[in-house]
PDB file of C-alpha atoms in Angstrom:
ATOM      1  CA  UNK A   1      20.704 -19.852 -56.048  1.00  0.00           C
ATOM      2  CA  UNK A   2      23.169 -21.624 -53.780  1.00  0.00           C
ATOM      3  CA  UNK A   3      21.802 -19.805 -50.721  1.00  0.00           C
ATOM      4  CA  UNK A   4      18.240 -20.622 -51.764  1.00  0.00           C
ATOM      5  CA  UNK A   5      19.101 -24.286 -52.230  1.00  0.00           C
ATOM      6  CA  UNK A   6      20.784 -24.428 -48.825  1.00  0.00           C
ATOM      7  CA  UNK A   7      17.771 -22.832 -47.103  1.00  0.00           C
ATOM      8  CA  UNK A   8      15.358 -25.169 -48.914  1.00  0.00           C
ATOM      9  CA  UNK A   9      17.462 -28.154 -47.875  1.00  0.00           C
ATOM     10  CA  UNK A  10      17.517 -26.987 -44.253  1.00  0.00           C
ATOM     11  CA  UNK A  11      13.737 -26.486 -44.203  1.00  0.00           C
ATOM     12  CA  UNK A  12      13.180 -29.934 -45.688  1.00  0.00           C
ATOM     13  CA  UNK A  13      15.544 -31.484 -43.164  1.00  0.00           C
ATOM     14  CA  UNK A  14      13.605 -29.890 -40.295  1.00  0.00           C
ATOM     15  CA  UNK A  15      10.314 -31.550 -41.303  1.00  0.00           C
ATOM     16  CA  UNK A  16      10.939 -34.779 -39.394  1.00  0.00           C
ATOM     17  CA  UNK A  17       9.003 -36.803 -36.845  1.00  0.00           C
ATOM     18  CA  UNK A  18      10.190 -39.273 -34.239  1.00  0.00           C
ATOM     19  CA  UNK A  19       9.328 -42.915 -34.888  1.00  0.00           C
ATOM     20  CA  UNK A  20       7.094 -44.023 -32.008  1.00  0.00           C
ATOM     21  CA  UNK A  21       5.253 -47.252 -31.298  1.00  0.00           C
ATOM     22  CA  UNK A  22       2.414 -47.752 -33.800  1.00  0.00           C
ATOM     23  CA  UNK A  23      -0.135 -48.582 -31.089  1.00  0.00           C
ATOM     24  CA  UNK A  24       0.696 -45.306 -29.352  1.00  0.00           C
ATOM     25  CA  UNK A  25       0.446 -43.374 -32.614  1.00  0.00           C
ATOM     26  CA  UNK A  26      -3.064 -44.743 -33.232  1.00  0.00           C
ATOM     27  CA  UNK A  27      -4.324 -44.187 -29.674  1.00  0.00           C
ATOM     28  CA  UNK A  28      -2.607 -40.958 -28.631  1.00  0.00           C
ATOM     29  CA  UNK A  29      -3.633 -37.376 -28.294  1.00  0.00           C
ATOM     30  CA  UNK A  30      -1.112 -35.347 -30.317  1.00  0.00           C
ATOM     31  CA  UNK A  31      -0.399 -32.038 -28.598  1.00  0.00           C
ATOM     32  CA  UNK A  32       1.668 -29.290 -30.174  1.00  0.00           C
ATOM     33  CA  UNK A  33       3.904 -27.513 -27.687  1.00  0.00           C
ATOM     34  CA  UNK A  34       4.010 -23.762 -27.293  1.00  0.00           C
ATOM     35  CA  UNK A  35       7.280 -22.361 -25.949  1.00  0.00           C
ATOM     36  CA  UNK A  36       6.314 -18.962 -24.570  1.00  0.00           C
ATOM     37  CA  UNK A  37       8.516 -15.987 -23.905  1.00  0.00           C
ATOM     38  CA  UNK A  38      10.835 -16.425 -20.930  1.00  0.00           C
ATOM     39  CA  UNK A  39      10.712 -13.670 -18.309  1.00  0.00           C
ATOM     40  CA  UNK A  40      12.428 -13.327 -14.903  1.00  0.00           C
ATOM     41  CA  UNK A  41       9.101 -14.089 -13.229  1.00  0.00           C
ATOM     42  CA  UNK A  42       8.179 -16.983 -15.556  1.00  0.00           C
ATOM     43  CA  UNK A  43      11.344 -18.703 -16.700  1.00  0.00           C
ATOM     44  CA  UNK A  44       9.806 -22.021 -17.819  1.00  0.00           C
ATOM     45  CA  UNK A  45       6.904 -21.056 -20.083  1.00  0.00           C
ATOM     46  CA  UNK A  46       5.684 -24.269 -21.719  1.00  0.00           C
ATOM     47  CA  UNK A  47       2.121 -25.171 -22.757  1.00  0.00           C
ATOM     48  CA  UNK A  48       0.551 -28.084 -24.619  1.00  0.00           C
ATOM     49  CA  UNK A  49      -3.093 -29.119 -24.766  1.00  0.00           C
ATOM     50  CA  UNK A  50      -4.632 -28.459 -21.347  1.00  0.00           C
ATOM     51  CA  UNK A  51      -1.244 -28.522 -19.605  1.00  0.00           C
ATOM     52  CA  UNK A  52       0.642 -25.350 -18.751  1.00  0.00           C
ATOM     53  CA  UNK A  53       3.426 -24.227 -16.430  1.00  0.00           C
ATOM     54  CA  UNK A  54       1.885 -21.745 -13.982  1.00  0.00           C
ATOM     55  CA  UNK A  55       5.019 -20.889 -11.982  1.00  0.00           C
ATOM     56  CA  UNK A  56       8.711 -21.601 -12.372  1.00  0.00           C
ATOM     57  CA  UNK A  57      12.234 -20.725 -11.360  1.00  0.00           C
ATOM     58  CA  UNK A  58      15.633 -21.424 -12.919  1.00  0.00           C
ATOM     59  CA  UNK A  59      18.940 -21.084 -11.098  1.00  0.00           C
ATOM     60  CA  UNK A  60      22.404 -21.582 -12.510  1.00  0.00           C
ATOM     61  CA  UNK A  61      24.571 -23.684 -10.274  1.00  0.00           C
ATOM     62  CA  UNK A  62      28.251 -23.704  -9.571  1.00  0.00           C
ATOM     63  CA  UNK A  63      31.058 -25.155 -11.642  1.00  0.00           C
ATOM     64  CA  UNK A  64      33.605 -27.382  -9.957  1.00  0.00           C
ATOM     65  CA  UNK A  65      36.865 -28.328 -11.663  1.00  0.00           C
ATOM     66  CA  UNK A  66      39.283 -30.833 -10.139  1.00  0.00           C
ATOM     67  CA  UNK A  67      42.629 -31.905 -11.563  1.00  0.00           C
ATOM     68  CA  UNK A  68      43.801 -35.380 -10.686  1.00  0.00           C
ATOM     69  CA  UNK A  69      47.262 -36.345  -9.540  1.00  0.00           C
ATOM     70  CA  UNK A  70      50.413 -36.198 -11.665  1.00  0.00           C
ATOM     71  CA  UNK A  71      50.162 -39.804 -12.847  1.00  0.00           C
ATOM     72  CA  UNK A  72      46.581 -39.329 -14.051  1.00  0.00           C
ATOM     73  CA  UNK A  73      46.306 -35.786 -15.454  1.00  0.00           C
ATOM     74  CA  UNK A  74      42.565 -35.624 -16.204  1.00  0.00           C
ATOM     75  CA  UNK A  75      40.532 -32.452 -15.705  1.00  0.00           C
ATOM     76  CA  UNK A  76      37.099 -33.175 -14.304  1.00  0.00           C
ATOM     77  CA  UNK A  77      34.286 -30.668 -14.676  1.00  0.00           C
ATOM     78  CA  UNK A  78      30.774 -30.564 -13.219  1.00  0.00           C
ATOM     79  CA  UNK A  79      28.266 -27.776 -13.836  1.00  0.00           C
ATOM     80  CA  UNK A  80      25.057 -27.890 -11.804  1.00  0.00           C
ATOM     81  CA  UNK A  81      21.844 -26.103 -12.781  1.00  0.00           C
ATOM     82  CA  UNK A  82      18.499 -26.176 -11.017  1.00  0.00           C
ATOM     83  CA  UNK A  83      14.931 -25.550 -12.115  1.00  0.00           C
ATOM     84  CA  UNK A  84      11.508 -25.913 -10.498  1.00  0.00           C
ATOM     85  CA  UNK A  85       8.039 -25.516 -11.907  1.00  0.00           C
ATOM     86  CA  UNK A  86       4.375 -26.181 -11.200  1.00  0.00           C
ATOM     87  CA  UNK A  87       2.412 -27.774 -14.038  1.00  0.00           C
ATOM     88  CA  UNK A  88      -1.371 -27.459 -14.099  1.00  0.00           C
ATOM     89  CA  UNK A  89      -3.290 -30.300 -15.727  1.00  0.00           C
ATOM     90  CA  UNK A  90      -6.699 -30.774 -17.333  1.00  0.00           C
ATOM     91  CA  UNK A  91      -8.395 -30.518 -13.918  1.00  0.00           C
ATOM     92  CA  UNK A  92      -7.416 -28.348 -10.961  1.00  0.00           C
ATOM     93  CA  UNK A  93      -4.655 -30.821 -10.026  1.00  0.00           C
ATOM     94  CA  UNK A  94      -1.053 -29.669 -10.261  1.00  0.00           C
ATOM     95  CA  UNK A  95       2.352 -31.324 -10.239  1.00  0.00           C
ATOM     96  CA  UNK A  96       5.376 -29.793  -8.527  1.00  0.00           C
ATOM     97  CA  UNK A  97       8.731 -30.581 -10.101  1.00  0.00           C
ATOM     98  CA  UNK A  98      12.159 -29.920  -8.601  1.00  0.00           C
ATOM     99  CA  UNK A  99      15.087 -30.775 -10.882  1.00  0.00           C
ATOM    100  CA  UNK A 100      18.867 -30.744 -10.832  1.00  0.00           C
ATOM    101  CA  UNK A 101      20.677 -30.818 -14.180  1.00  0.00           C
ATOM    102  CA  UNK A 102      24.326 -31.863 -14.041  1.00  0.00           C
ATOM    103  CA  UNK A 103      26.594 -31.257 -17.036  1.00  0.00           C
ATOM    104  CA  UNK A 104      29.655 -33.446 -16.662  1.00  0.00           C
ATOM    105  CA  UNK A 105      32.768 -34.275 -18.519  1.00  0.00           C
ATOM    106  CA  UNK A 106      32.883 -38.033 -19.094  1.00  0.00           C
ATOM    107  CA  UNK A 107      35.835 -38.171 -16.717  1.00  0.00           C
ATOM    108  CA  UNK A 108      33.669 -37.077 -13.776  1.00  0.00           C
ATOM    109  CA  UNK A 109      32.600 -40.568 -12.598  1.00  0.00           C
ATOM    110  CA  UNK A 110      32.252 -43.002 -11.213  1.00  0.00           C
ATOM    111  CA  UNK A 111      29.529 -41.905  -8.736  1.00  0.00           C
ATOM    112  CA  UNK A 112      27.516 -38.795  -7.845  1.00  0.00           C
ATOM    113  CA  UNK A 113      25.310 -38.101  -4.864  1.00  0.00           C
ATOM    114  CA  UNK A 114      22.264 -35.966  -5.719  1.00  0.00           C
ATOM    115  CA  UNK A 115      20.180 -34.093  -3.118  1.00  0.00           C
ATOM    116  CA  UNK A 116      16.452 -34.254  -3.975  1.00  0.00           C
ATOM    117  CA  UNK A 117      15.362 -32.213  -0.976  1.00  0.00           C
ATOM    118  CA  UNK A 118      13.189 -33.220   2.028  1.00  0.00           C
ATOM    119  CA  UNK A 119      16.024 -35.452   3.283  1.00  0.00           C
ATOM    120  CA  UNK A 120      15.908 -37.527   0.079  1.00  0.00           C
ATOM    121  CA  UNK A 121      19.149 -38.354  -1.708  1.00  0.00           C
ATOM    122  CA  UNK A 122      20.115 -40.618  -4.577  1.00  0.00           C
ATOM    123  CA  UNK A 123      23.508 -42.006  -5.552  1.00  0.00           C
ATOM    124  CA  UNK A 124      24.098 -42.499  -9.261  1.00  0.00           C
ATOM    125  CA  UNK A 125      27.075 -44.466 -10.563  1.00  0.00           C
ATOM    126  CA  UNK A 126      28.199 -44.405 -14.189  1.00  0.00           C
ATOM    127  CA  UNK A 127      28.493 -47.697 -16.007  1.00  0.00           C
ATOM    128  CA  UNK A 128      31.401 -46.478 -18.165  1.00  0.00           C
ATOM    129  CA  UNK A 129      34.677 -46.169 -16.286  1.00  0.00           C
ATOM    130  CA  UNK A 130      36.841 -45.095 -19.229  1.00  0.00           C
ATOM    131  CA  UNK A 131      36.821 -41.389 -20.172  1.00  0.00           C
ATOM    132  CA  UNK A 132      34.796 -40.590 -23.298  1.00  0.00           C
ATOM    133  CA  UNK A 133      34.780 -37.423 -25.420  1.00  0.00           C
ATOM    134  CA  UNK A 134      31.774 -35.131 -25.214  1.00  0.00           C
ATOM    135  CA  UNK A 135      29.411 -34.178 -22.408  1.00  0.00           C
ATOM    136  CA  UNK A 136      27.357 -36.208 -19.961  1.00  0.00           C
ATOM    137  CA  UNK A 137      23.973 -34.766 -18.963  1.00  0.00           C
ATOM    138  CA  UNK A 138      22.369 -36.219 -15.843  1.00  0.00           C
ATOM    139  CA  UNK A 139      18.937 -34.895 -14.889  1.00  0.00           C
ATOM    140  CA  UNK A 140      17.388 -35.906 -11.562  1.00  0.00           C
ATOM    141  CA  UNK A 141      13.915 -34.566 -10.727  1.00  0.00           C
ATOM    142  CA  UNK A 142      11.311 -35.182  -8.044  1.00  0.00           C
ATOM    143  CA  UNK A 143       7.657 -35.018  -9.134  1.00  0.00           C
ATOM    144  CA  UNK A 144       4.896 -34.568  -6.540  1.00  0.00           C
ATOM    145  CA  UNK A 145       1.269 -34.754  -7.683  1.00  0.00           C
ATOM    146  CA  UNK A 146      -1.175 -32.805  -5.505  1.00  0.00           C
ATOM    147  CA  UNK A 147      -3.158 -35.127  -3.272  1.00  0.00           C
ATOM    148  CA  UNK A 148      -0.620 -37.981  -3.472  1.00  0.00           C
ATOM    149  CA  UNK A 149       0.973 -37.363  -0.080  1.00  0.00           C
ATOM    150  CA  UNK A 150       2.475 -40.845   0.195  1.00  0.00           C
ATOM    151  CA  UNK A 151       3.838 -41.004  -3.332  1.00  0.00           C
ATOM    152  CA  UNK A 152       6.637 -39.040  -4.926  1.00  0.00           C
ATOM    153  CA  UNK A 153       8.095 -39.911  -8.292  1.00  0.00           C
ATOM    154  CA  UNK A 154      11.718 -39.566  -9.341  1.00  0.00           C
ATOM    155  CA  UNK A 155      12.810 -38.866 -12.903  1.00  0.00           C
ATOM    156  CA  UNK A 156      16.305 -39.906 -13.976  1.00  0.00           C
ATOM    157  CA  UNK A 157      17.500 -38.997 -17.469  1.00  0.00           C
ATOM    158  CA  UNK A 158      21.024 -39.955 -18.513  1.00  0.00           C
ATOM    159  CA  UNK A 159      22.324 -38.644 -21.862  1.00  0.00           C
ATOM    160  CA  UNK A 160      25.810 -38.548 -23.402  1.00  0.00           C
ATOM    161  CA  UNK A 161      26.236 -36.131 -26.318  1.00  0.00           C
ATOM    162  CA  UNK A 162      29.161 -35.472 -28.617  1.00  0.00           C
ATOM    163  CA  UNK A 163      30.889 -32.095 -28.629  1.00  0.00           C
ATOM    164  CA  UNK A 164      29.628 -31.447 -32.177  1.00  0.00           C
ATOM    165  CA  UNK A 165      26.039 -32.323 -31.301  1.00  0.00           C
ATOM    166  CA  UNK A 166      25.797 -34.785 -34.204  1.00  0.00           C
ATOM    167  CA  UNK A 167      25.343 -37.800 -31.945  1.00  0.00           C
ATOM    168  CA  UNK A 168      23.927 -38.605 -28.557  1.00  0.00           C
ATOM    169  CA  UNK A 169      23.080 -41.773 -26.670  1.00  0.00           C
ATOM    170  CA  UNK A 170      20.984 -42.416 -23.590  1.00  0.00           C
ATOM    171  CA  UNK A 171      21.894 -44.609 -20.667  1.00  0.00           C
ATOM    172  CA  UNK A 172      19.415 -46.102 -18.229  1.00  0.00           C
ATOM    173  CA  UNK A 173      16.593 -43.580 -17.810  1.00  0.00           C
ATOM    174  CA  UNK A 174      13.297 -43.999 -15.996  1.00  0.00           C
ATOM    175  CA  UNK A 175      10.456 -42.575 -13.916  1.00  0.00           C
ATOM    176  CA  UNK A 176       9.773 -44.406 -10.631  1.00  0.00           C
ATOM    177  CA  UNK A 177       7.928 -44.147  -7.321  1.00  0.00           C
ATOM    178  CA  UNK A 178       9.828 -47.061  -5.780  1.00  0.00           C
ATOM    179  CA  UNK A 179       7.267 -49.715  -6.713  1.00  0.00           C
ATOM    180  CA  UNK A 180       6.453 -48.850 -10.330  1.00  0.00           C
ATOM    181  CA  UNK A 181       9.084 -48.055 -12.947  1.00  0.00           C
ATOM    182  CA  UNK A 182       8.354 -46.427 -16.292  1.00  0.00           C
ATOM    183  CA  UNK A 183      11.234 -46.862 -18.717  1.00  0.00           C
ATOM    184  CA  UNK A 184      12.296 -43.870 -20.829  1.00  0.00           C
ATOM    185  CA  UNK A 185      13.744 -44.799 -24.221  1.00  0.00           C
ATOM    186  CA  UNK A 186      15.318 -42.473 -26.809  1.00  0.00           C
ATOM    187  CA  UNK A 187      13.578 -42.277 -30.205  1.00  0.00           C
ATOM    188  CA  UNK A 188      14.595 -40.534 -33.429  1.00  0.00           C
ATOM    189  CA  UNK A 189      13.480 -40.149 -37.007  1.00  0.00           C
ATOM    190  CA  UNK A 190      15.042 -42.455 -39.581  1.00  0.00           C
ATOM    191  CA  UNK A 191      18.597 -42.073 -40.824  1.00  0.00           C
ATOM    192  CA  UNK A 192      21.900 -40.967 -39.283  1.00  0.00           C
ATOM    193  CA  UNK A 193      22.944 -37.299 -39.314  1.00  0.00           C
ATOM    194  CA  UNK A 194      25.208 -36.304 -42.203  1.00  0.00           C
ATOM    195  CA  UNK A 195      25.778 -32.739 -40.979  1.00  0.00           C
ATOM    196  CA  UNK A 196      24.292 -30.169 -38.564  1.00  0.00           C
ATOM    197  CA  UNK A 197      21.527 -29.286 -41.043  1.00  0.00           C
ATOM    198  CA  UNK A 198      20.547 -32.943 -41.352  1.00  0.00           C
ATOM    199  CA  UNK A 199      20.153 -33.874 -37.688  1.00  0.00           C
ATOM    200  CA  UNK A 200      17.303 -36.333 -37.042  1.00  0.00           C
ATOM    201  CA  UNK A 201      14.258 -35.518 -34.947  1.00  0.00           C
ATOM    202  CA  UNK A 202      14.848 -36.571 -31.329  1.00  0.00           C
ATOM    203  CA  UNK A 203      12.653 -37.481 -28.407  1.00  0.00           C
ATOM    204  CA  UNK A 204      11.881 -39.961 -25.643  1.00  0.00           C
ATOM    205  CA  UNK A 205       9.169 -42.606 -25.321  1.00  0.00           C
ATOM    206  CA  UNK A 206       7.713 -43.829 -22.012  1.00  0.00           C
ATOM    207  CA  UNK A 207       7.100 -47.576 -21.587  1.00  0.00           C
ATOM    208  CA  UNK A 208       5.558 -49.683 -18.825  1.00  0.00           C
ATOM    209  CA  UNK A 209       4.736 -53.408 -18.905  1.00  0.00           C
ATOM    210  CA  UNK A 210       5.294 -53.639 -22.644  1.00  0.00           C
ATOM    211  CA  UNK A 211       3.004 -50.726 -23.514  1.00  0.00           C
ATOM    212  CA  UNK A 212       3.989 -47.290 -24.756  1.00  0.00           C
ATOM    213  CA  UNK A 213       2.271 -44.662 -22.598  1.00  0.00           C
ATOM    214  CA  UNK A 214       3.456 -41.520 -24.339  1.00  0.00           C
ATOM    215  CA  UNK A 215       6.314 -39.719 -26.018  1.00  0.00           C
ATOM    216  CA  UNK A 216       7.823 -36.273 -26.372  1.00  0.00           C
ATOM    217  CA  UNK A 217       9.600 -34.871 -29.412  1.00  0.00           C
ATOM    218  CA  UNK A 218      11.913 -32.149 -28.116  1.00  0.00           C
ATOM    219  CA  UNK A 219      13.709 -31.505 -31.398  1.00  0.00           C
ATOM    220  CA  UNK A 220      12.388 -31.826 -34.949  1.00  0.00           C
ATOM    221  CA  UNK A 221      15.720 -31.996 -36.745  1.00  0.00           C
ATOM    222  CA  UNK A 222      17.454 -29.591 -39.069  1.00  0.00           C
ATOM    223  CA  UNK A 223      18.210 -25.951 -38.428  1.00  0.00           C
ATOM    224  CA  UNK A 224      14.861 -24.909 -36.912  1.00  0.00           C
ATOM    225  CA  UNK A 225      13.898 -28.059 -35.039  1.00  0.00           C
ATOM    226  CA  UNK A 226      13.867 -26.535 -31.561  1.00  0.00           C
ATOM    227  CA  UNK A 227      10.495 -24.821 -32.047  1.00  0.00           C
ATOM    228  CA  UNK A 228       8.606 -27.943 -33.185  1.00  0.00           C
ATOM    229  CA  UNK A 229       8.052 -29.849 -29.965  1.00  0.00           C
ATOM    230  CA  UNK A 230       5.234 -32.415 -29.844  1.00  0.00           C
ATOM    231  CA  UNK A 231       3.717 -34.480 -27.005  1.00  0.00           C
ATOM    232  CA  UNK A 232       1.907 -37.819 -27.441  1.00  0.00           C
ATOM    233  CA  UNK A 233      -0.310 -39.094 -24.581  1.00  0.00           C
ATOM    234  CA  UNK A 234      -2.496 -42.206 -24.677  1.00  0.00           C
ATOM    235  CA  UNK A 235      -6.167 -41.232 -24.508  1.00  0.00           C
ATOM    236  CA  UNK A 236      -7.112 -44.077 -22.135  1.00  0.00           C
ATOM    237  CA  UNK A 237      -4.714 -43.138 -19.302  1.00  0.00           C
ATOM    238  CA  UNK A 238      -6.129 -41.819 -16.041  1.00  0.00           C
ATOM    239  CA  UNK A 239      -5.726 -38.050 -15.455  1.00  0.00           C
ATOM    240  CA  UNK A 240      -3.089 -38.406 -12.704  1.00  0.00           C
ATOM    241  CA  UNK A 241      -0.850 -40.617 -14.839  1.00  0.00           C
ATOM    242  CA  UNK A 242      -1.234 -38.199 -17.746  1.00  0.00           C
ATOM    243  CA  UNK A 243      -0.221 -35.323 -15.461  1.00  0.00           C
ATOM    244  CA  UNK A 244       2.794 -37.301 -14.236  1.00  0.00           C
ATOM    245  CA  UNK A 245       3.955 -38.036 -17.790  1.00  0.00           C
ATOM    246  CA  UNK A 246       3.289 -34.457 -18.868  1.00  0.00           C
ATOM    247  CA  UNK A 247       5.434 -33.217 -15.961  1.00  0.00           C
ATOM    248  CA  UNK A 248       8.333 -35.501 -16.868  1.00  0.00           C
ATOM    249  CA  UNK A 249       8.064 -34.447 -20.526  1.00  0.00           C
ATOM    250  CA  UNK A 250       8.066 -30.776 -19.520  1.00  0.00           C
ATOM    251  CA  UNK A 251      11.248 -31.331 -17.482  1.00  0.00           C
ATOM    252  CA  UNK A 252      12.851 -32.996 -20.517  1.00  0.00           C
ATOM    253  CA  UNK A 253      11.880 -30.082 -22.780  1.00  0.00           C
ATOM    254  CA  UNK A 254      13.256 -27.587 -20.275  1.00  0.00           C
ATOM    255  CA  UNK A 255      16.533 -29.552 -20.219  1.00  0.00           C
TER     256      UNK A 255
END
């Protein structure tokens, strides 16, 4: 009976949904995400609606550990992982995504220089100077839409998570081409987590000029929340913007 009650509680806790903007909820296509089997030849196998990853590659990076001087004995760790994929949209257009995922101890600041390829680099500096417990995830990705030769978008996602996984918070995160900037905000279901079986649903919502353009739920809460990913895309967006958002959401789900 106790086991049955625990399982029932875990199942109930997993049936959660992120709280998104009401205007988006009314005007969005709701696309359930299929996480396919990962193979050496197809390592990112994600599909939703008319969007699907048609080729991909994942590479584990190197781990660098540096110990500071005697007066400041802090161990600093940085693990770098890389993944690339091509996402096909509703038409024949595709988006090519190249991402670097850094897993850092909070002591690893204050600045990092990230190579985006094609002679493009970005320097990211942490706002918090004091060491914090937990892990700092920094994802930098370039997104190139076919046919947009003069425009390349950059995704920056900045997340700090506790060692237990009960809490996480997002720093400044966005999607930009240098002239436009789409803000990425964390969203959850209601209520704080009481334990690992009661974690809230988690996701990110994309905003520009006061309007919510879309959202992705990458975790549905509870014990089995990882296999209940959902994408929301406004119906009235043009196909290229939808493909851009879908690419950024796919990178977030892969992370």
